């Protein structure tokens, strides 16, 4: 169900590319050059990047149509969290269930403190934020270590709440995050309002990690997408609740449990989410919905992904996709059961889709960047050892071996294989338990997968 009262008229959707290094000068009030406390930005008067940013700000302030923008985790779909009509615009564009609360994004602690402190009764202005700290002390160690960054904290909702009720749904809490993306920080700061922002995908689809993904899902439903390049982390923020004891991780994400446990007060943090078939009532309402799903069926293989695994579950008459991490095909290639062709760009002489082209250009321009080049390779696999047996077309994407690289590429790769029209996507599970984002990767894969088995 979506909010029925607000219609979504077709819009012309534009992508504007903004380079955060060209928008102007960041000015810090504290000697540590920290974004945490108060800071300011002086926009360049001559740069077209600054003009585009100013246009986005103006839209956020004056319209109810949300603006998509990059963060370091995934692209967000932002609106002023204090204005009901603006927040409703998010639910309408994204077709999001109305009981799934939004994360509120802030650009400094002083902004957050002002939002949390009750207004003075006489003149409605808020008191000196340095007098009391309304941020519960349990979060101080996390904020010092992980903000700005991929961590969302659950805070008690102040009374009266400065946020539109639709942003927090019926809860008595609010999820807040300070992103580290400079574009996101500048956008929030210049809008002079906290931005409610879910991931900028259509509900149930993989979260967008490139502006083109947003366009694919929301074209005609919003007017502006800020393109800041591919997201560095590629998977959403970790959501934590420190208002209960022991504290809980409500959604695994960019900050791992091991890293949280290193912080004072968080040594005993527990997993407060479930993933898999036995999922009960989740504490983060969004975790109960089907998520991260491409159109193709996702098959998650625990253990090594080999031809034998593909044979155990085959969709009929269509090509397949393989997300390759560690084991795919090593022996099968030698045995002549997998034939790899050259990469698509070389065999066909052109690059098939814009997202891929964009990624390749970015990678060429900045070879030092760790954004991996998405390169779907066409291969043919023989599911039968009989040498007369027919081949099946397979599109393979190399996600790499490192968790950070797998996380960065996962959603993009699922989308890319959808564009290739594959019927089934096979993915190998990765080891959880190291101090990285592996738990988040496996959580997203379990939610995307329709079939899961051990090889
Ligand atoms: O990395 C991210 O967190 C991205 C970027 C755009 O910042 N945002 C994002 O938002 O993933 P969204 O709406 O797709 O997911 C928000 C999650 C949902 O699972 C929601 O239920 C949970 O946070 N959440 C929000 N407010 C909450 C609250 N007060 N209590 C518990 N869970 C909450
Ligand atoms: Mg989401």
PDB file of C-alpha atoms in Angstrom, residues 233-238 251-256 273 275 287 291-292 298 300 323 325-326 399-411 414 427-433 436-449 452:
ATOM      1  CA  UNK A 233      30.622   1.351   0.291  1.00  0.00           C
ATOM      2  CA  UNK A 234      27.755   0.014  -1.825  1.00  0.00           C
ATOM      3  CA  UNK A 235      25.672  -1.357   1.036  1.00  0.00           C
ATOM      4  CA  UNK A 236      23.437   0.543   3.471  1.00  0.00           C
ATOM      5  CA  UNK A 237      24.339   1.841   6.925  1.00  0.00           C
ATOM      6  CA  UNK A 238      24.370  -0.299  10.055  1.00  0.00           C
ATOM      7  CA  UNK A 251      20.344  -3.951  10.439  1.00  0.00           C
ATOM      8  CA  UNK A 252      23.890  -5.055   9.565  1.00  0.00           C
ATOM      9  CA  UNK A 253      25.680  -2.612   7.275  1.00  0.00           C
ATOM     10  CA  UNK A 254      28.844  -0.676   6.571  1.00  0.00           C
ATOM     11  CA  UNK A 255      30.069  -0.829  10.218  1.00  0.00           C
ATOM     12  CA  UNK A 256      30.675  -4.401  11.445  1.00  0.00           C
ATOM     13  CA  UNK A 273      17.730  -8.902  13.339  1.00  0.00           C
ATOM     14  CA  UNK A 275      17.545 -13.253   8.268  1.00  0.00           C
ATOM     15  CA  UNK A 287      13.618  -5.588   7.593  1.00  0.00           C
ATOM     16  CA  UNK A 291      14.232  -6.550  -0.470  1.00  0.00           C
ATOM     17  CA  UNK A 292      17.170  -6.237  -2.781  1.00  0.00           C
ATOM     18  CA  UNK A 298      18.567 -15.429  -7.018  1.00  0.00           C
ATOM     19  CA  UNK A 300      22.397 -18.527  -2.968  1.00  0.00           C
ATOM     20  CA  UNK A 323      28.247 -13.629  -9.447  1.00  0.00           C
ATOM     21  CA  UNK A 325      33.571 -14.603  -5.766  1.00  0.00           C
ATOM     22  CA  UNK A 326      35.977 -17.438  -4.975  1.00  0.00           C
ATOM     23  CA  UNK A 399      32.910  -9.546  -7.706  1.00  0.00           C
ATOM     24  CA  UNK A 400      36.403 -10.160  -6.353  1.00  0.00           C
ATOM     25  CA  UNK A 401      37.512 -11.902  -3.172  1.00  0.00           C
ATOM     26  CA  UNK A 402      37.534  -9.052  -0.673  1.00  0.00           C
ATOM     27  CA  UNK A 403      34.374  -8.323   1.271  1.00  0.00           C
ATOM     28  CA  UNK A 404      34.616  -4.566   0.691  1.00  0.00           C
ATOM     29  CA  UNK A 405      34.810  -5.095  -3.070  1.00  0.00           C
ATOM     30  CA  UNK A 406      31.961  -7.598  -3.028  1.00  0.00           C
ATOM     31  CA  UNK A 407      29.811  -5.169  -1.010  1.00  0.00           C
ATOM     32  CA  UNK A 408      30.622  -2.311  -3.378  1.00  0.00           C
ATOM     33  CA  UNK A 409      29.636  -4.266  -6.462  1.00  0.00           C
ATOM     34  CA  UNK A 410      26.825  -6.503  -5.279  1.00  0.00           C
ATOM     35  CA  UNK A 411      23.719  -4.400  -5.981  1.00  0.00           C
ATOM     36  CA  UNK A 414      22.428  -7.854  -9.627  1.00  0.00           C
ATOM     37  CA  UNK A 427      25.821 -16.412  -6.008  1.00  0.00           C
ATOM     38  CA  UNK A 428      28.315 -18.008  -3.678  1.00  0.00           C
ATOM     39  CA  UNK A 429      27.922 -17.213   0.025  1.00  0.00           C
ATOM     40  CA  UNK A 430      30.813 -15.555   1.852  1.00  0.00           C
ATOM     41  CA  UNK A 431      32.215 -16.204   5.324  1.00  0.00           C
ATOM     42  CA  UNK A 432      30.646 -14.124   8.083  1.00  0.00           C
ATOM     43  CA  UNK A 433      32.516 -13.355  11.255  1.00  0.00           C
ATOM     44  CA  UNK A 436      34.119  -6.471   7.858  1.00  0.00           C
ATOM     45  CA  UNK A 437      30.793  -6.016   6.092  1.00  0.00           C
ATOM     46  CA  UNK A 438      30.381  -9.759   5.350  1.00  0.00           C
ATOM     47  CA  UNK A 439      27.349 -10.027   7.662  1.00  0.00           C
ATOM     48  CA  UNK A 440      25.694  -7.196   5.741  1.00  0.00           C
ATOM     49  CA  UNK A 441      26.472  -8.798   2.384  1.00  0.00           C
ATOM     50  CA  UNK A 442      25.021 -12.149   3.498  1.00  0.00           C
ATOM     51  CA  UNK A 443      21.966 -10.430   5.007  1.00  0.00           C
ATOM     52  CA  UNK A 444      21.217  -8.726   1.686  1.00  0.00           C
ATOM     53  CA  UNK A 445      21.846 -11.914  -0.285  1.00  0.00           C
ATOM     54  CA  UNK A 446      19.528 -13.963   1.956  1.00  0.00           C
ATOM     55  CA  UNK A 447      16.800 -11.383   1.464  1.00  0.00           C
ATOM     56  CA  UNK A 448      17.294 -11.351  -2.304  1.00  0.00           C
ATOM     57  CA  UNK A 449      17.470 -15.150  -2.645  1.00  0.00           C
ATOM     58  CA  UNK A 452      19.271 -21.310  -0.847  1.00  0.00           C
TER      59      UNK A 452
END
